[in-house]
GROMACS .gro file of N, CA and C in nm:
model
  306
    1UNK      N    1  14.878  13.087   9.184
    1UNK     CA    2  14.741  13.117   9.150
    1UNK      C    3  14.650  12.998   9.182
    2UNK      N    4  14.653  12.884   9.071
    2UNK     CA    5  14.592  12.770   9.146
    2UNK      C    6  14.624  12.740   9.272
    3UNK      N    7  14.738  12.693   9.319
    3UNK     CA    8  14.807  12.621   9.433
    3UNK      C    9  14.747  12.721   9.504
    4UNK      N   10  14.721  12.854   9.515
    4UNK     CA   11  14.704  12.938   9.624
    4UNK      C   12  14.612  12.941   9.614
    5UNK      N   13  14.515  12.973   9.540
    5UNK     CA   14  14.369  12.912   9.569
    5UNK      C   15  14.305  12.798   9.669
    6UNK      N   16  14.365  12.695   9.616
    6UNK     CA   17  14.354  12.523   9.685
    6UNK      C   18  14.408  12.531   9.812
    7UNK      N   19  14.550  12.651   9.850
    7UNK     CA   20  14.564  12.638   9.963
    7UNK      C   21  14.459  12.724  10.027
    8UNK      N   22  14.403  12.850  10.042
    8UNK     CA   23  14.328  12.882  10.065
    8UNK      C   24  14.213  12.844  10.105
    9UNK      N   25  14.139  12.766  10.028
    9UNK     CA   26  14.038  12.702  10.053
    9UNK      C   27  14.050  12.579  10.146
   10UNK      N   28  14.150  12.526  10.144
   10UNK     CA   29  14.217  12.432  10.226
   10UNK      C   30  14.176  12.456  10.364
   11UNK      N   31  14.259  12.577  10.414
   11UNK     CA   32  14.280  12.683  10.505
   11UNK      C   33  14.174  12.701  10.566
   12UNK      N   34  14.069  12.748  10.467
   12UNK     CA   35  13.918  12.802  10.534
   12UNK      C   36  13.852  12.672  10.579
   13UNK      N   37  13.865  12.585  10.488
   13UNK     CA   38  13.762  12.474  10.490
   13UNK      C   39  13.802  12.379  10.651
   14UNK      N   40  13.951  12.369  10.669
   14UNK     CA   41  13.977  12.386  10.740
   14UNK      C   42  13.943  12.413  10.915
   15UNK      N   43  13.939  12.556  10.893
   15UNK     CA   44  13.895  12.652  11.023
   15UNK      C   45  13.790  12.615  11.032
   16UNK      N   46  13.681  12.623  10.899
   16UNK     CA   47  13.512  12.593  10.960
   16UNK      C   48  13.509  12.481  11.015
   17UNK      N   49  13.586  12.371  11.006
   17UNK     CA   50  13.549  12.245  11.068
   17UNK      C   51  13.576  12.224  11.165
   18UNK      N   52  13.689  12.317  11.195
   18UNK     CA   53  13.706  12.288  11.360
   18UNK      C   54  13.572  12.420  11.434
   19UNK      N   55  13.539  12.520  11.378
   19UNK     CA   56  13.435  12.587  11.443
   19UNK      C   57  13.330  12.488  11.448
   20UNK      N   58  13.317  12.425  11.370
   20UNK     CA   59  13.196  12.346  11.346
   20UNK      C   60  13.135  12.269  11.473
   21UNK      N   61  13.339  12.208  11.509
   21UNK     CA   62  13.291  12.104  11.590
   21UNK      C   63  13.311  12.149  11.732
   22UNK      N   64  13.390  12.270  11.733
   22UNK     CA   65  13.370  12.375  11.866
   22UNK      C   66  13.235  12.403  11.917
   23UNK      N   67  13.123  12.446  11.795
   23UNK     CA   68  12.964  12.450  11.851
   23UNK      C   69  12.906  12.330  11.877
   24UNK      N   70  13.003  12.259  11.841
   24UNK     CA   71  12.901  12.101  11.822
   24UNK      C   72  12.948  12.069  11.975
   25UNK      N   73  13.018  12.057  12.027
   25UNK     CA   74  13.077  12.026  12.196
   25UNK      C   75  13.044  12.139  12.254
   26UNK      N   76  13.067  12.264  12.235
   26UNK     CA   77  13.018  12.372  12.317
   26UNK      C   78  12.803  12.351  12.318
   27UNK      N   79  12.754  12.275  12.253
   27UNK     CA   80  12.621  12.307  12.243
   27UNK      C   81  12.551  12.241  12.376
   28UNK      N   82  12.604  12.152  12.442
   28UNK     CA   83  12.544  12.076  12.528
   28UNK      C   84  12.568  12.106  12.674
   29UNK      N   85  12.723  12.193  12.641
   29UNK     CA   86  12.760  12.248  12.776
   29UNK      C   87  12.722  12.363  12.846
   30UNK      N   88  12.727  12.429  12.955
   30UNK     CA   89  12.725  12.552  12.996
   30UNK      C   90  12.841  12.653  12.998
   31UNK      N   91  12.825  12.783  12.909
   31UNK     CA   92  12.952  12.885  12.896
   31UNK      C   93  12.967  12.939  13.029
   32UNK      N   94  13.125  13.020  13.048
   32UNK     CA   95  13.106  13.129  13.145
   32UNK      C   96  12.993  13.173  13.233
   33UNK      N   97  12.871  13.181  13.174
   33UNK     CA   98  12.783  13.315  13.220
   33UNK      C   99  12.657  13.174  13.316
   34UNK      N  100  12.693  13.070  13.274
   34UNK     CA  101  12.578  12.925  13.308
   34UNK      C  102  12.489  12.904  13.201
   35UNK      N  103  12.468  12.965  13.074
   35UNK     CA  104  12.450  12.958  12.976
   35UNK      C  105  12.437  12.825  12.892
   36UNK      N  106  12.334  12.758  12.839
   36UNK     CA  107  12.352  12.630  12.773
   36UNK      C  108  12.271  12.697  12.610
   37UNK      N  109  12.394  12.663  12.522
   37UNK     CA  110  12.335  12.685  12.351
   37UNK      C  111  12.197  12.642  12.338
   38UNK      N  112  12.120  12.592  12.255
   38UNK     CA  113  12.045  12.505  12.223
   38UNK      C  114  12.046  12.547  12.086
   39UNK      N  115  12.002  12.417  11.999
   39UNK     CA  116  12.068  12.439  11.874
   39UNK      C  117  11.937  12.341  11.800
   40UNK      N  118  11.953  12.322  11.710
   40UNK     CA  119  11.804  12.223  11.629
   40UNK      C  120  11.901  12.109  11.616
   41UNK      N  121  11.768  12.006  11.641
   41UNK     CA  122  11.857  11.900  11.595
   41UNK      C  123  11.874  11.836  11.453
   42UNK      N  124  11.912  11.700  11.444
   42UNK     CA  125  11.911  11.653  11.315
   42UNK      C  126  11.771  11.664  11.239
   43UNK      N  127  11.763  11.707  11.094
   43UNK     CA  128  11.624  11.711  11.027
   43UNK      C  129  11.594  11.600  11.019
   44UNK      N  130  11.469  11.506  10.977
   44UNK     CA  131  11.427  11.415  10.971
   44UNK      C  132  11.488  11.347  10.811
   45UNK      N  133  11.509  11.288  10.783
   45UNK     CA  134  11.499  11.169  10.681
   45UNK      C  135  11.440  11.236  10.553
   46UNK      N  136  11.491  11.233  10.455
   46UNK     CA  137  11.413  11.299  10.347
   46UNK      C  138  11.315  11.199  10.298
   47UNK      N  139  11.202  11.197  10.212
   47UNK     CA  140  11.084  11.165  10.169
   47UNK      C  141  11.145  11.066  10.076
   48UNK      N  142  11.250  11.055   9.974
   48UNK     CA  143  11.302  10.967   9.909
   48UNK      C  144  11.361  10.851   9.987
   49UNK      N  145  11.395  10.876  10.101
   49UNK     CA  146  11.476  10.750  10.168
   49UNK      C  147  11.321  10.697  10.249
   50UNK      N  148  11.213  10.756  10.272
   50UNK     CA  149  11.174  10.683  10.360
   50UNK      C  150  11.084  10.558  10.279
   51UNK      N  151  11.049  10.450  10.324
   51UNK     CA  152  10.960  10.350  10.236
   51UNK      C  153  10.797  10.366  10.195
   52UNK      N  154  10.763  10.357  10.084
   52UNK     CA  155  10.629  10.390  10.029
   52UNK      C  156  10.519  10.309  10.089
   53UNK      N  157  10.418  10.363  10.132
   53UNK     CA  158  10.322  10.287  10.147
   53UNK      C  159  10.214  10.282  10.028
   54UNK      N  160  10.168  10.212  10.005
   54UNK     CA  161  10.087  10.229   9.918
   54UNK      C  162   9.940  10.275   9.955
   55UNK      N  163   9.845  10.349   9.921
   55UNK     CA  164   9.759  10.369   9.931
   55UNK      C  165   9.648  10.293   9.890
   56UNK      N  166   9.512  10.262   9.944
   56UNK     CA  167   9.395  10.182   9.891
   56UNK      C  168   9.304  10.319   9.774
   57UNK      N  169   9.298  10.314   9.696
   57UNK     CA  170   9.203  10.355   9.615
   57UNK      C  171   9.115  10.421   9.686
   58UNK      N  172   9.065  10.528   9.723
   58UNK     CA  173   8.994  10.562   9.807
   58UNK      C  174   8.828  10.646   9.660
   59UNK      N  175   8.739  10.547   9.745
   59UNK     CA  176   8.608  10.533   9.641
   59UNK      C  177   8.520  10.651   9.705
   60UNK      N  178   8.430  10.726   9.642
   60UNK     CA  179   8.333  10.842   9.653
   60UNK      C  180   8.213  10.766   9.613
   61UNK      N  181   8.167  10.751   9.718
   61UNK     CA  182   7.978  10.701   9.686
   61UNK      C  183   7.927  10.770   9.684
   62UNK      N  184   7.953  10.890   9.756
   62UNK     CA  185   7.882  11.002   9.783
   62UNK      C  186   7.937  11.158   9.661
   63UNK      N  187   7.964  11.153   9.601
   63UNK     CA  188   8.001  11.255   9.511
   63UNK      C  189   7.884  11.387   9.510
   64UNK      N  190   7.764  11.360   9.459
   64UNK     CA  191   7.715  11.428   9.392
   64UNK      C  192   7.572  11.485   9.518
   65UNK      N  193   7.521  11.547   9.502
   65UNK     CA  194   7.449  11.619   9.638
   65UNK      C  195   7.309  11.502   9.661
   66UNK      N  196   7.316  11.511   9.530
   66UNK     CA  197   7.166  11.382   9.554
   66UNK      C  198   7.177  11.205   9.614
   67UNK      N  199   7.358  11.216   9.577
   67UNK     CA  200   7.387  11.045   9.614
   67UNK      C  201   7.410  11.079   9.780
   68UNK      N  202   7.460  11.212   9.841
   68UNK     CA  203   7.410  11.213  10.004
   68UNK      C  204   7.319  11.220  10.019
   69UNK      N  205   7.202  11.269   9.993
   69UNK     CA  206   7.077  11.258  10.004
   69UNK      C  207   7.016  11.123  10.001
   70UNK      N  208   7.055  11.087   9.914
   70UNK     CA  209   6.958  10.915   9.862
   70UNK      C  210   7.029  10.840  10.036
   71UNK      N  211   7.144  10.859  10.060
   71UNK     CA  212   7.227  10.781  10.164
   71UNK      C  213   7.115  10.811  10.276
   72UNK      N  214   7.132  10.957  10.319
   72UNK     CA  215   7.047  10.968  10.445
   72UNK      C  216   6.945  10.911  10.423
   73UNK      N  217   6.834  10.944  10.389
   73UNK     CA  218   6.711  10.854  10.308
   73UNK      C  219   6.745  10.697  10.337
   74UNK      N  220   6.803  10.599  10.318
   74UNK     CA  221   6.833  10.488  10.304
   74UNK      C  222   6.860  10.456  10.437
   75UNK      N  223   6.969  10.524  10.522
   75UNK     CA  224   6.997  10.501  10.659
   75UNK      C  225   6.859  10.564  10.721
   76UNK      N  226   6.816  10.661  10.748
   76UNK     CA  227   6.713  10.708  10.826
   76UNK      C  228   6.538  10.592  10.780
   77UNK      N  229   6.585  10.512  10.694
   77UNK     CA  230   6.481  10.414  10.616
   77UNK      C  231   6.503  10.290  10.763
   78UNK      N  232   6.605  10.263  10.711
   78UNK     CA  233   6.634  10.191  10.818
   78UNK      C  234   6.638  10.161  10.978
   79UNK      N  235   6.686  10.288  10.968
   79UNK     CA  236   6.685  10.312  11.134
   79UNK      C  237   6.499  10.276  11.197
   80UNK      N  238   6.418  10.371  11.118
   80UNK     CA  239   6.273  10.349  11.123
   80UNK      C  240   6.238  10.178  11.120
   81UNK      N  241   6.286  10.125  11.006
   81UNK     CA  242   6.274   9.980  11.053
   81UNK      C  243   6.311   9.889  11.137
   82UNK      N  244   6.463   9.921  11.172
   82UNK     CA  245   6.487   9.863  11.292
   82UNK      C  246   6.386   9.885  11.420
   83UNK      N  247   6.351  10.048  11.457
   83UNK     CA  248   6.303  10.075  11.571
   83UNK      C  249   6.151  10.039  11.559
   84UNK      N  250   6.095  10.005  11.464
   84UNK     CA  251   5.955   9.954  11.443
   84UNK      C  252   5.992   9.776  11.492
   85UNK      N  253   6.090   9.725  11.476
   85UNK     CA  254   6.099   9.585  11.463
   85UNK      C  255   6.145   9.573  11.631
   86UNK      N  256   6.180   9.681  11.687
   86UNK     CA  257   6.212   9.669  11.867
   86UNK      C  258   6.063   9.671  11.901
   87UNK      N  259   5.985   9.799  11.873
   87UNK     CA  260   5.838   9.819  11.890
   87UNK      C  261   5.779   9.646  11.908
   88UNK      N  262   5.761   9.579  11.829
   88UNK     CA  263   5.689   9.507  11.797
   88UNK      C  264   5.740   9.367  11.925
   89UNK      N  265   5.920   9.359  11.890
   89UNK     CA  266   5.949   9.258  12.000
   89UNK      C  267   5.909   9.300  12.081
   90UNK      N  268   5.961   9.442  12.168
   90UNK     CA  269   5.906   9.458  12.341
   90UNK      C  270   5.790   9.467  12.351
   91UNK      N  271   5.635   9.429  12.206
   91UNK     CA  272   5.532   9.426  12.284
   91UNK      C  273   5.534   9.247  12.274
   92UNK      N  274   5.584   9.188  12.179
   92UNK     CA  275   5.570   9.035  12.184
   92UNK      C  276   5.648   9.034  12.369
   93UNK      N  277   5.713   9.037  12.358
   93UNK     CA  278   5.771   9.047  12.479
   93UNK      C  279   5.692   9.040  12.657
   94UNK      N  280   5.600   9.190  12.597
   94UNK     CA  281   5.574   9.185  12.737
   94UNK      C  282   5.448   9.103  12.702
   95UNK      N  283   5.315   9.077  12.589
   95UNK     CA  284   5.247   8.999  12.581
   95UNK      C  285   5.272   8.866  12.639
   96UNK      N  286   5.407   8.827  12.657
   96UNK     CA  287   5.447   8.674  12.664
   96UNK      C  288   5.511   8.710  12.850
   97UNK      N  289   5.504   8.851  12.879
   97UNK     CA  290   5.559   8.839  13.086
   97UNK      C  291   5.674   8.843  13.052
   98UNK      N  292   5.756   8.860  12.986
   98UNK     CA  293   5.892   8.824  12.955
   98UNK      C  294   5.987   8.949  12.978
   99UNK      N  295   5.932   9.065  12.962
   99UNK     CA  296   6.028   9.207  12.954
   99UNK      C  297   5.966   9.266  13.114
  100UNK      N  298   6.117   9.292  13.148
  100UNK     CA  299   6.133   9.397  13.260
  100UNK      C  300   6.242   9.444  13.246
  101UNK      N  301   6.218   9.579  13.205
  101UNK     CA  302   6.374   9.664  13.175
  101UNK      C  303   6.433   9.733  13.302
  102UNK      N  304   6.356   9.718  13.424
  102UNK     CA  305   6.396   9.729  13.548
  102UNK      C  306   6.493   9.647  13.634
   0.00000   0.00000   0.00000
């Protein structure tokens, strides 16, 4: 009963391993017909073995509909000042003979 069990399983466990490794050499070759298996390969690495990176805190300035708003506002503030502050050099500029964008 036991013993024949254990042999049994023996037996099977056995057979599958040599099928196992019959597909495993038959997978690369061509059968009879010119036929090549293709089979999946190894899965990747499970998530526990691979190493943690840590992440940076990632901050929301922008949360709320009015703190994008205030942003655009602030950048489009700017932008206006910068391009007022080009205005003013390329006329110091050409006042002084100095600009040719040609």
């Amino acid at each position: 009963s036991r013993s024949e069990l254990e042999a049994r399983t023996t037996q099977f466990l056995q057979a599958f391993d040599i099928a196992q490794q019959q597909a495993s050499d038959a997978a690369g070759r061509p059968d009879a017909d010119g036929f090549i298996t293709v089979t999946r390969g190894k899965k990747s690495k499970s998530k526990a073995s691979r190493p943690v990176i840590a992440k940076a805190p990632r901050v929301m300035n922008d949360f709320y509909k009015f703190q994008r708003a205030e942003e655009k506002k602030t950048r489009l503030e700017d932008l206006r000042r910068r391009f007022e502050e080009d205005k003013q050099r390329i006329a110091r500029m050409k006042s002084e003979r100095k600009f040719r964008p040609f």
